[in-house]
Amino acid sequence: MIQITLPDGSIKEFPKGINAIDVAKSISEGLARNVISAKFNEKTIETTTALNENGSLTLYTFNEPEGKKAFWHSSAHVLAQAITSFYPNVKLTIGPAIDNGFYYDVDLGDDTISEKDFIDIENKMLEFARGKHEFKMREVSKQDALNLYKSQNNQYKVELIENLNDGEITFCDHSDFTDLCRGGHIPNTSLIKAVKITSAAGAYWRGDEKNNQLTRIYGISFPKQKMLTEYLELLEEAKKRDHRKLGKELELFAFSAKVGQGLPLWLPKGAALRERLENFLKKAQKKAGYEMVVTPHIGQKELYVTSGHYAKYGEDSFQPIKTPKEDEEFLLKPMNCPHHCEIYNNKPYSYKELPKRFAEFGTVYRYEQSGELHGLTRVRGFTQDDAHIFCTPDQLDTEFKAVIDLVLYVFKSLSFENFTAQVSLRSKEKSDKYIGSDENWEKAENAIINAAKEKGLDYVVEYGEAAFYGPKLDFMVKDALGRSWQLGTIQVDYNLPERFDLNYKGADNQLHRPVMIHRAPFGSMERFIAVLLEHTGGKFPLWLTPEQVIILPISEKYQIYAEKVLHLLENSEIRALVDDRNEKTGRKIRDAEMNKIPFMLIVGEQEENEGLVSVRKQGEGDLGTFTINEFISKINNEINSTLEKF
């Protein structure tokens, strides 16, 4: 007999050789019908894998991320099978699950796939799925695996296998189809009831522009047709909310091929929006004891060698800038933290002067492959709302929790109410990815976990997601469409203070190392504004929106009164403008609605005679007539009710 520990902490005994499905049946038949994936002792297994030792078992349905991952990974196999049936000479490469669905990269040779082929591929996938074929894993020797793919002239699979050892190579079989695979599948293909091929695009093998270009076929699948229908409806709504579309319509930002890919240009309305966001955070930071600093856009290469950024990112980022002086090289700034370390190093500190909190809206530059660029969410130049806190070890807990409070204040003020926290720790297997001692990592990881617990955060732990210099607490925000975005982040760092030889004089009159906290509630201005645009559909909170009020005179006779109303609003710091176009009032209202201006003030003879304004609210319609002072009070009350107190 073996002992199986379930997620609720209960321990049950089972005979050796039992599998995850049978364990689920022992709990309930309903659970067994819905289980599609499992983990045993933190390792993903097949639901039919025999369990022969004591351990912890977690069962997943489609409702959990791990369940979706197995479902979509299995669907990628069926996609590859379908493609092979249409294109017998295709060379398969890799087909992982992604956040929403899956893709498979294929080398079609002289063939092509276009949108008109999608329906045939979908139908073929469903035909294969109805066969109820089990996914079966088997171990293969390295030589046999190489022989198979060499016989198929598939250099991509050969390259993958050459980097593996005997005992590490497994194939997955279902129906008459075989693929190189590490595992993690649903029990059988019949669970796949609905499929949609969403797009096809070019992709370089292993993301390297020097390699062959492949065709990447994206798809998504579900265990019920209703789920696919709901997803496609959500996709249509997402298209309407696409920040690239809204940014153009609202005249917030633009891109120029002459300026360069991934380098946004902020237009006047967008620049004003950014400034309001910056001022909002600066005000809160000032109350929290932060000091603003400014650092250059470049730094000597040696600065980033010292910090470790060059070793980690140098080859894949913008290349060094050479000067007329021999052997002198600069880099575009990839991070603000090395510069802030040098600001701290500018003078000696006593423990009585700590913590020091340096904040900067600093622009950084990282070279992203052109295929990875996406509007404002993935760019090559972006501004971080960065700050670095240098504190004593005794101050770490208080400082970390204070940063959590600041992040929560930002989220509440911008109506991001649905979020979880992710404690991102080191990978247990790949320790060479990180710098610093095990002792420092353990202290930093424990500090984050304890703070998350004490603040009552809904958090999950993810191994392998830490920064190379330290663990972090990431905030995963769900937008109005239920999509998850990583925004704010807080990181504990014992390593950069050592690399930059930072210190302070303690109460014992000896030198000690400070602890460093990295934090960015927005993450980056570009990404945050993109997510905010899509979350709100362009209807920003009233305190933030570029234009709060538009005044609509019903004819040019009331232009002078409209200007008077404008003047009174501006004196009360309300952002307003007059639409003095020679258009009908109905057209002006429609345009204001399209431009998502929150309030429209219609003025004519009655309003002028009585000193009133007729008020319409965007998306709601007429609110009635107000005196100008009443309307100003209404605006201010709405802003005050939206902005949280800090």
Coordinates of N, CA, C and O in Angstrom, one line a residue, residues 406-538:
L406 N 1.0 50.7 -0.9 CA 1.0 51.7 -2.0 C 0.5 51.1 -3.3 O -0.3 51.7 -4.0
V407 N 0.8 49.8 -3.6 CA 0.3 49.1 -4.7 C -1.2 49.0 -4.7 O -1.9 49.2 -5.7
L408 N -1.7 48.6 -3.5 CA -3.1 48.4 -3.4 C -3.9 49.8 -3.5 O -5.0 49.8 -4.1
Y409 N -3.3 50.9 -3.1 CA -3.8 52.2 -3.3 C -4.0 52.5 -4.7 O -5.0 53.1 -5.2
V410 N -2.9 52.3 -5.5 CA -2.9 52.5 -6.9 C -4.0 51.7 -7.6 O -4.8 52.2 -8.4
F411 N -4.1 50.4 -7.3 CA -5.1 49.6 -7.9 C -6.6 50.0 -7.6 O -7.4 50.1 -8.5
K412 N -6.8 50.4 -6.4 CA -8.2 50.8 -6.0 C -8.6 52.1 -6.6 O -9.7 52.3 -7.1
S413 N -7.6 53.0 -6.8 CA -7.9 54.3 -7.4 C -8.2 54.2 -8.9 O -8.8 55.1 -9.5
L414 N -7.7 53.1 -9.5 CA -7.9 52.9 -10.9 C -8.9 51.7 -11.2 O -8.9 51.2 -12.3
S415 N -9.6 51.3 -10.2 CA -10.7 50.3 -10.3 C -10.2 48.9 -10.8 O -10.9 48.2 -11.4
F416 N -8.9 48.6 -10.4 CA -8.5 47.2 -10.6 C -8.8 46.5 -9.3 O -7.9 46.4 -8.4
E417 N -9.9 45.9 -9.2 CA -10.4 45.3 -7.9 C -10.2 43.8 -7.9 O -10.2 43.2 -6.8
N418 N -10.0 43.2 -9.1 CA -9.8 41.7 -9.1 C -8.4 41.4 -9.4 O -7.9 41.5 -10.6
F419 N -7.7 41.0 -8.4 CA -6.2 40.7 -8.6 C -5.8 39.6 -7.6 O -6.4 39.4 -6.6
T420 N -4.7 38.9 -8.0 CA -4.1 38.0 -7.1 C -2.6 38.4 -7.0 O -2.1 39.1 -7.9
A421 N -1.9 37.9 -6.0 CA -0.5 38.1 -5.9 C 0.3 36.8 -6.2 O -0.2 35.7 -5.9
Q422 N 1.4 37.0 -6.8 CA 2.2 35.8 -7.1 C 3.6 36.0 -6.5 O 4.3 36.9 -6.7
V423 N 3.9 35.0 -5.6 CA 5.3 35.0 -5.0 C 6.2 34.3 -5.9 O 6.0 33.1 -6.1
S424 N 7.1 35.0 -6.5 CA 8.0 34.4 -7.6 C 9.3 34.0 -7.0 O 10.1 34.9 -6.6
L425 N 9.6 32.7 -6.9 CA 10.8 32.2 -6.2 C 11.7 31.6 -7.3 O 11.4 31.5 -8.4
R426 N 12.9 31.2 -6.8 CA 13.9 30.6 -7.6 C 13.4 29.2 -8.1 O 12.6 28.6 -7.5
S427 N 13.9 28.8 -9.3 CA 13.7 27.5 -9.7 C 14.5 26.5 -8.8 O 15.7 26.9 -8.4
K428 N 13.9 25.4 -8.5 CA 14.6 24.5 -7.6 C 15.7 23.7 -8.3 O 16.7 23.2 -7.7
E429 N 15.6 23.6 -9.7 CA 16.5 22.9 -10.4 C 17.6 23.7 -11.1 O 18.8 23.3 -11.2
K430 N 17.3 24.9 -11.5 CA 18.2 25.7 -12.4 C 18.8 26.8 -11.5 O 18.6 28.0 -11.8
S431 N 19.6 26.5 -10.6 CA 20.2 27.5 -9.7 C 21.2 28.4 -10.4 O 21.5 29.5 -9.9
D432 N 21.8 28.0 -11.5 CA 22.8 28.8 -12.2 C 22.2 30.0 -12.9 O 22.9 30.9 -13.3
K433 N 20.8 30.1 -12.9 CA 20.2 31.3 -13.5 C 20.3 32.5 -12.5 O 20.0 33.6 -12.9
Y434 N 20.7 32.3 -11.3 CA 20.6 33.3 -10.3 C 21.9 33.7 -9.7 O 22.9 32.9 -9.7
I435 N 22.0 34.9 -9.2 CA 23.3 35.3 -8.5 C 23.0 35.5 -7.0 O 21.9 35.7 -6.6
G436 N 24.1 35.3 -6.2 CA 23.9 35.5 -4.8 C 23.9 34.2 -4.0 O 23.7 33.1 -4.6
S437 N 24.1 34.2 -2.7 CA 24.2 33.0 -1.9 C 22.8 32.5 -1.5 O 21.8 33.2 -1.5
D438 N 22.8 31.2 -1.2 CA 21.5 30.5 -0.8 C 21.0 31.2 0.4 O 19.7 31.3 0.6
E439 N 21.9 31.6 1.3 CA 21.4 32.2 2.6 C 20.6 33.4 2.3 O 19.6 33.7 2.9
N440 N 21.2 34.3 1.5 CA 20.5 35.6 1.1 C 19.2 35.3 0.4 O 18.2 36.0 0.7
W441 N 19.1 34.3 -0.5 CA 17.9 34.0 -1.2 C 16.8 33.5 -0.2 O 15.7 33.9 -0.3
E442 N 17.2 32.7 0.7 CA 16.2 32.2 1.7 C 15.7 33.3 2.6 O 14.5 33.4 2.8
K443 N 16.5 34.2 3.0 CA 16.0 35.4 3.8 C 15.1 36.2 3.0 O 14.0 36.6 3.5
A444 N 15.4 36.5 1.7 CA 14.6 37.3 0.9 C 13.2 36.6 0.6 O 12.2 37.3 0.6
E445 N 13.3 35.4 0.3 CA 12.0 34.6 0.0 C 11.1 34.6 1.2 O 9.9 34.8 1.1
N446 N 11.7 34.3 2.4 CA 10.9 34.3 3.6 C 10.3 35.6 3.9 O 9.1 35.7 4.4
A447 N 11.0 36.7 3.6 CA 10.5 38.1 3.9 C 9.2 38.3 3.1 O 8.3 38.9 3.5
I448 N 9.3 37.9 1.8 CA 8.1 38.2 0.9 C 6.9 37.3 1.3 O 5.8 37.8 1.4
I449 N 7.1 36.1 1.6 CA 6.0 35.2 2.0 C 5.4 35.7 3.3 O 4.1 35.7 3.4
N450 N 6.2 36.1 4.2 CA 5.6 36.5 5.5 C 4.8 37.8 5.3 O 3.8 38.0 5.9
A451 N 5.3 38.7 4.5 CA 4.6 40.0 4.3 C 3.3 39.7 3.6 O 2.2 40.3 3.9
A452 N 3.3 38.8 2.6 CA 2.0 38.5 1.8 C 1.0 37.9 2.8 O -0.2 38.2 2.7
K453 N 1.5 37.0 3.7 CA 0.6 36.4 4.7 C 0.0 37.5 5.6 O -1.2 37.5 5.9
E454 N 0.9 38.3 6.2 CA 0.4 39.3 7.1 C -0.6 40.3 6.5 O -1.4 40.8 7.2
K455 N -0.4 40.6 5.2 CA -1.3 41.5 4.6 C -2.6 40.9 4.1 O -3.5 41.5 3.5
G456 N -2.7 39.6 4.3 CA -3.9 38.8 3.9 C -4.1 38.8 2.4 O -5.2 38.7 1.9
L457 N -3.0 38.8 1.6 CA -3.1 38.7 0.2 C -3.5 37.4 -0.3 O -3.1 36.3 0.3
D458 N -4.3 37.3 -1.3 CA -4.6 36.1 -2.0 C -3.5 35.8 -2.9 O -3.3 36.4 -4.0
Y459 N -2.6 34.9 -2.5 CA -1.4 34.7 -3.3 C -1.1 33.2 -3.7 O -1.6 32.3 -3.0
V460 N -0.3 33.0 -4.7 CA 0.2 31.7 -5.1 C 1.7 31.8 -5.2 O 2.3 32.9 -5.3
V461 N 2.3 30.6 -5.1 CA 3.8 30.6 -5.2 C 4.2 29.9 -6.5 O 3.6 28.9 -6.9
E462 N 5.1 30.6 -7.2 CA 5.5 30.1 -8.5 C 7.0 30.0 -8.5 O 7.7 31.0 -8.3
Y463 N 7.6 28.8 -8.7 CA 9.0 28.6 -8.7 C 9.5 28.9 -10.1 O 8.9 28.6 -11.1
G464 N 10.7 29.4 -10.2 CA 11.4 29.7 -11.5 C 11.0 31.1 -12.1 O 11.5 31.4 -13.2
E465 N 10.2 31.9 -11.4 CA 9.7 33.2 -11.9 C 10.5 34.4 -11.2 O 10.1 35.5 -11.5
A466 N 11.4 34.1 -10.4 CA 12.1 35.2 -9.7 C 13.0 35.9 -10.7 O 13.4 35.4 -11.7
A467 N 13.4 37.2 -10.3 CA 14.4 37.9 -11.1 C 15.8 37.3 -10.8 O 15.9 36.6 -9.8
F468 N 16.8 37.5 -11.6 CA 18.0 36.8 -11.5 C 18.7 37.2 -10.2 O 19.6 36.5 -9.7
Y469 N 18.4 38.4 -9.6 CA 19.0 38.9 -8.4 C 18.2 38.7 -7.1 O 18.7 39.0 -6.1
G470 N 16.9 38.3 -7.3 CA 16.1 38.2 -6.1 C 14.7 37.8 -6.3 O 14.2 37.9 -7.5
P471 N 14.0 37.3 -5.3 CA 12.6 36.9 -5.4 C 11.7 38.1 -5.5 O 12.2 39.2 -5.2
K472 N 10.5 37.9 -5.9 CA 9.6 39.1 -6.0 C 8.1 38.8 -5.8 O 7.8 37.6 -5.8
L473 N 7.4 39.8 -5.5 CA 5.9 39.7 -5.4 C 5.3 40.4 -6.5 O 5.4 41.6 -6.7
D474 N 4.7 39.6 -7.4 CA 4.1 40.2 -8.6 C 2.5 40.3 -8.4 O 2.0 39.3 -7.8
F475 N 1.9 41.3 -8.9 CA 0.5 41.5 -8.8 C -0.2 41.2 -10.2 O 0.1 41.8 -11.2
M476 N -1.0 40.2 -10.2 CA -1.7 39.7 -11.4 C -3.1 40.3 -11.4 O -3.9 39.8 -10.6
V477 N -3.4 41.2 -12.3 CA -4.6 41.9 -12.3 C -5.5 41.4 -13.4 O -5.1 41.1 -14.5
K478 N -6.8 41.1 -13.1 CA -7.8 40.7 -14.1 C -8.6 41.9 -14.5 O -9.0 42.7 -13.7
D479 N -8.6 42.1 -15.8 CA -9.4 43.3 -16.4 C -10.8 43.0 -16.5 O -11.3 41.9 -16.1
A480 N -11.6 43.9 -17.1 CA -13.0 43.8 -17.2 C -13.4 42.6 -18.1 O -14.6 42.1 -18.0
L481 N -12.5 42.0 -18.9 CA -12.8 40.9 -19.7 C -12.3 39.6 -19.1 O -12.4 38.5 -19.7
G482 N -11.8 39.7 -17.9 CA -11.3 38.5 -17.2 C -9.9 38.0 -17.6 O -9.5 37.0 -17.2
R483 N -9.2 38.9 -18.4 CA -7.9 38.5 -18.8 C -6.9 38.9 -17.7 O -7.1 39.9 -17.0
S484 N -5.9 38.1 -17.5 CA -4.9 38.4 -16.4 C -3.7 39.1 -16.9 O -3.1 38.8 -18.0
W485 N -3.2 40.2 -16.2 CA -2.0 41.0 -16.6 C -1.1 41.1 -15.4 O -1.6 41.3 -14.3
Q486 N 0.2 41.0 -15.6 CA 1.1 41.2 -14.5 C 1.5 42.7 -14.6 O 2.0 43.2 -15.5
L487 N 1.1 43.4 -13.4 CA 1.4 44.8 -13.4 C 2.4 45.1 -12.3 O 3.6 45.0 -12.5
G488 N 1.9 45.5 -11.1 CA 2.9 45.9 -10.1 C 3.8 44.8 -9.6 O 3.5 43.6 -9.7
T489 N 5.0 45.2 -9.2 CA 6.0 44.2 -8.7 C 6.8 44.8 -7.6 O 7.1 46.0 -7.6
I490 N 7.2 43.9 -6.6 CA 8.0 44.3 -5.5 C 9.1 43.2 -5.3 O 8.7 42.0 -5.3
Q491 N 10.3 43.6 -5.2 CA 11.4 42.6 -5.2 C 12.4 42.9 -4.0 O 12.7 44.1 -3.7
V492 N 12.8 41.8 -3.4 CA 13.8 41.9 -2.3 C 15.1 41.5 -2.8 O 15.3 40.5 -3.5
D493 N 16.2 42.3 -2.5 CA 17.5 42.1 -3.2 C 18.6 42.2 -2.1 O 18.8 43.3 -1.6
Y494 N 19.3 41.1 -1.8 CA 20.5 41.2 -1.0 C 21.7 41.2 -1.8 O 22.8 41.4 -1.3
N495 N 21.6 41.0 -3.2 CA 22.7 40.8 -4.0 C 23.4 42.1 -4.6 O 24.6 42.2 -4.5
L496 N 22.5 43.0 -5.1 CA 23.1 44.2 -5.7 C 23.9 45.0 -4.6 O 24.9 45.6 -4.9
P497 N 23.4 45.1 -3.3 CA 24.2 45.8 -2.3 C 25.6 45.2 -2.2 O 26.5 46.0 -1.9
E498 N 25.7 43.9 -2.3 CA 27.0 43.3 -2.3 C 27.8 43.6 -3.5 O 29.0 44.0 -3.4
R499 N 27.2 43.5 -4.7 CA 28.0 43.8 -5.9 C 28.5 45.2 -6.0 O 29.5 45.5 -6.6
F500 N 27.7 46.1 -5.4 CA 28.1 47.6 -5.5 C 28.8 48.0 -4.2 O 29.0 49.2 -4.0
D501 N 29.0 47.0 -3.3 CA 29.7 47.3 -2.0 C 29.0 48.5 -1.2 O 29.6 49.4 -0.8
L502 N 27.7 48.4 -1.1 CA 26.9 49.4 -0.4 C 27.0 49.1 1.1 O 27.0 47.9 1.5
N503 N 27.0 50.1 1.9 CA 27.0 49.8 3.4 C 26.4 51.0 4.1 O 26.1 52.1 3.6
Y504 N 26.2 50.8 5.4 CA 25.8 51.9 6.4 C 26.5 51.6 7.7 O 26.9 50.4 8.0
K505 N 26.7 52.6 8.5 CA 27.3 52.4 9.8 C 26.2 52.1 10.8 O 25.2 52.9 11.0
G506 N 26.3 51.0 11.5 CA 25.3 50.5 12.4 C 25.5 51.1 13.8 O 26.5 51.9 14.1
A507 N 24.6 50.7 14.7 CA 24.7 51.2 16.1 C 26.0 50.8 16.8 O 26.5 51.4 17.8
D508 N 26.6 49.7 16.3 CA 27.8 49.1 16.9 C 29.0 49.8 16.3 O 30.2 49.4 16.5
N509 N 28.8 50.9 15.4 CA 29.9 51.6 14.8 C 30.6 50.8 13.7 O 31.7 51.2 13.3
Q510 N 30.0 49.7 13.3 CA 30.6 48.8 12.2 C 29.8 49.0 10.9 O 28.7 49.5 11.0
L511 N 30.5 48.7 9.8 CA 29.8 48.8 8.5 C 28.9 47.5 8.3 O 29.4 46.4 8.5
H512 N 27.7 47.8 7.8 CA 26.8 46.7 7.5 C 26.2 46.9 6.1 O 26.2 48.0 5.6
R513 N 25.7 45.8 5.5 CA 25.1 45.8 4.2 C 23.6 46.2 4.3 O 22.9 45.6 5.1
P514 N 23.1 47.2 3.5 CA 21.7 47.4 3.5 C 21.0 46.3 2.7 O 21.6 45.7 1.9
V515 N 19.7 46.2 2.9 CA 18.8 45.4 2.0 C 18.2 46.3 1.0 O 17.9 47.5 1.4
M516 N 18.0 45.9 -0.2 CA 17.4 46.7 -1.3 C 16.0 46.2 -1.7 O 15.9 45.0 -1.9
I517 N 15.1 47.0 -1.8 CA 13.7 46.7 -2.3 C 13.6 47.4 -3.6 O 13.7 48.6 -3.7
H518 N 13.3 46.7 -4.6 CA 12.9 47.2 -5.9 C 11.4 47.3 -6.0 O 10.7 46.3 -5.6
R519 N 10.8 48.3 -6.5 CA 9.3 48.3 -6.6 C 8.8 49.2 -7.7 O 9.5 50.3 -8.0
A520 N 7.7 48.8 -8.4 CA 7.1 49.6 -9.4 C 5.6 49.3 -9.5 O 5.2 48.3 -10.0
P521 N 4.8 50.1 -8.8 CA 3.4 49.8 -8.8 C 2.7 49.7 -10.1 O 1.8 48.9 -10.4
F522 N 3.1 50.6 -11.1 CA 2.6 50.6 -12.4 C 3.3 49.5 -13.2 O 2.7 48.9 -14.1
G523 N 4.5 49.2 -12.9 CA 5.3 48.3 -13.8 C 6.1 49.1 -14.8 O 7.3 49.4 -14.7
S524 N 5.4 49.5 -15.8 CA 5.9 50.5 -16.8 C 4.7 51.4 -17.2 O 3.5 50.9 -17.2
M525 N 4.9 52.6 -17.5 CA 3.9 53.5 -17.9 C 3.2 53.0 -19.2 O 1.9 53.1 -19.3
E526 N 4.0 52.5 -20.1 CA 3.4 52.1 -21.4 C 2.5 50.9 -21.2 O 1.3 50.9 -21.6
R527 N 2.9 49.9 -20.5 CA 2.1 48.7 -20.3 C 0.9 49.0 -19.5 O -0.2 48.5 -19.8
F528 N 1.1 49.8 -18.4 CA 0.0 50.1 -17.5 C -1.1 50.8 -18.3 O -2.3 50.5 -18.1
I529 N -0.7 51.8 -19.1 CA -1.7 52.6 -19.8 C -2.4 51.7 -20.8 O -3.7 51.8 -21.0
A530 N -1.7 50.8 -21.5 CA -2.3 49.8 -22.4 C -3.4 49.0 -21.7 O -4.5 48.8 -22.2
V531 N -3.0 48.4 -20.5 CA -4.0 47.6 -19.8 C -5.1 48.4 -19.3 O -6.3 48.0 -19.4
L532 N -4.9 49.6 -18.8 CA -5.9 50.5 -18.4 C -6.9 50.9 -19.5 O -8.1 50.9 -19.3
L533 N -6.4 51.1 -20.7 CA -7.2 51.4 -21.8 C -8.1 50.2 -22.1 O -9.3 50.4 -22.4
E534 N -7.6 49.0 -22.1 CA -8.4 47.8 -22.5 C -9.4 47.5 -21.3 O -10.5 47.0 -21.6
H535 N -9.0 47.7 -20.1 CA -9.8 47.4 -18.9 C -11.0 48.4 -18.9 O -12.2 47.9 -18.7
T536 N -10.8 49.6 -19.2 CA -11.9 50.6 -19.2 C -12.6 50.8 -20.5 O -13.6 51.5 -20.6
G537 N -12.0 50.2 -21.6 CA -12.6 50.5 -22.9 C -12.4 51.9 -23.3 O -13.1 52.5 -24.2
G538 N -11.4 52.6 -22.7 CA -11.1 54.0 -23.1 C -11.9 55.0 -22.2 O -11.7 56.2 -22.3

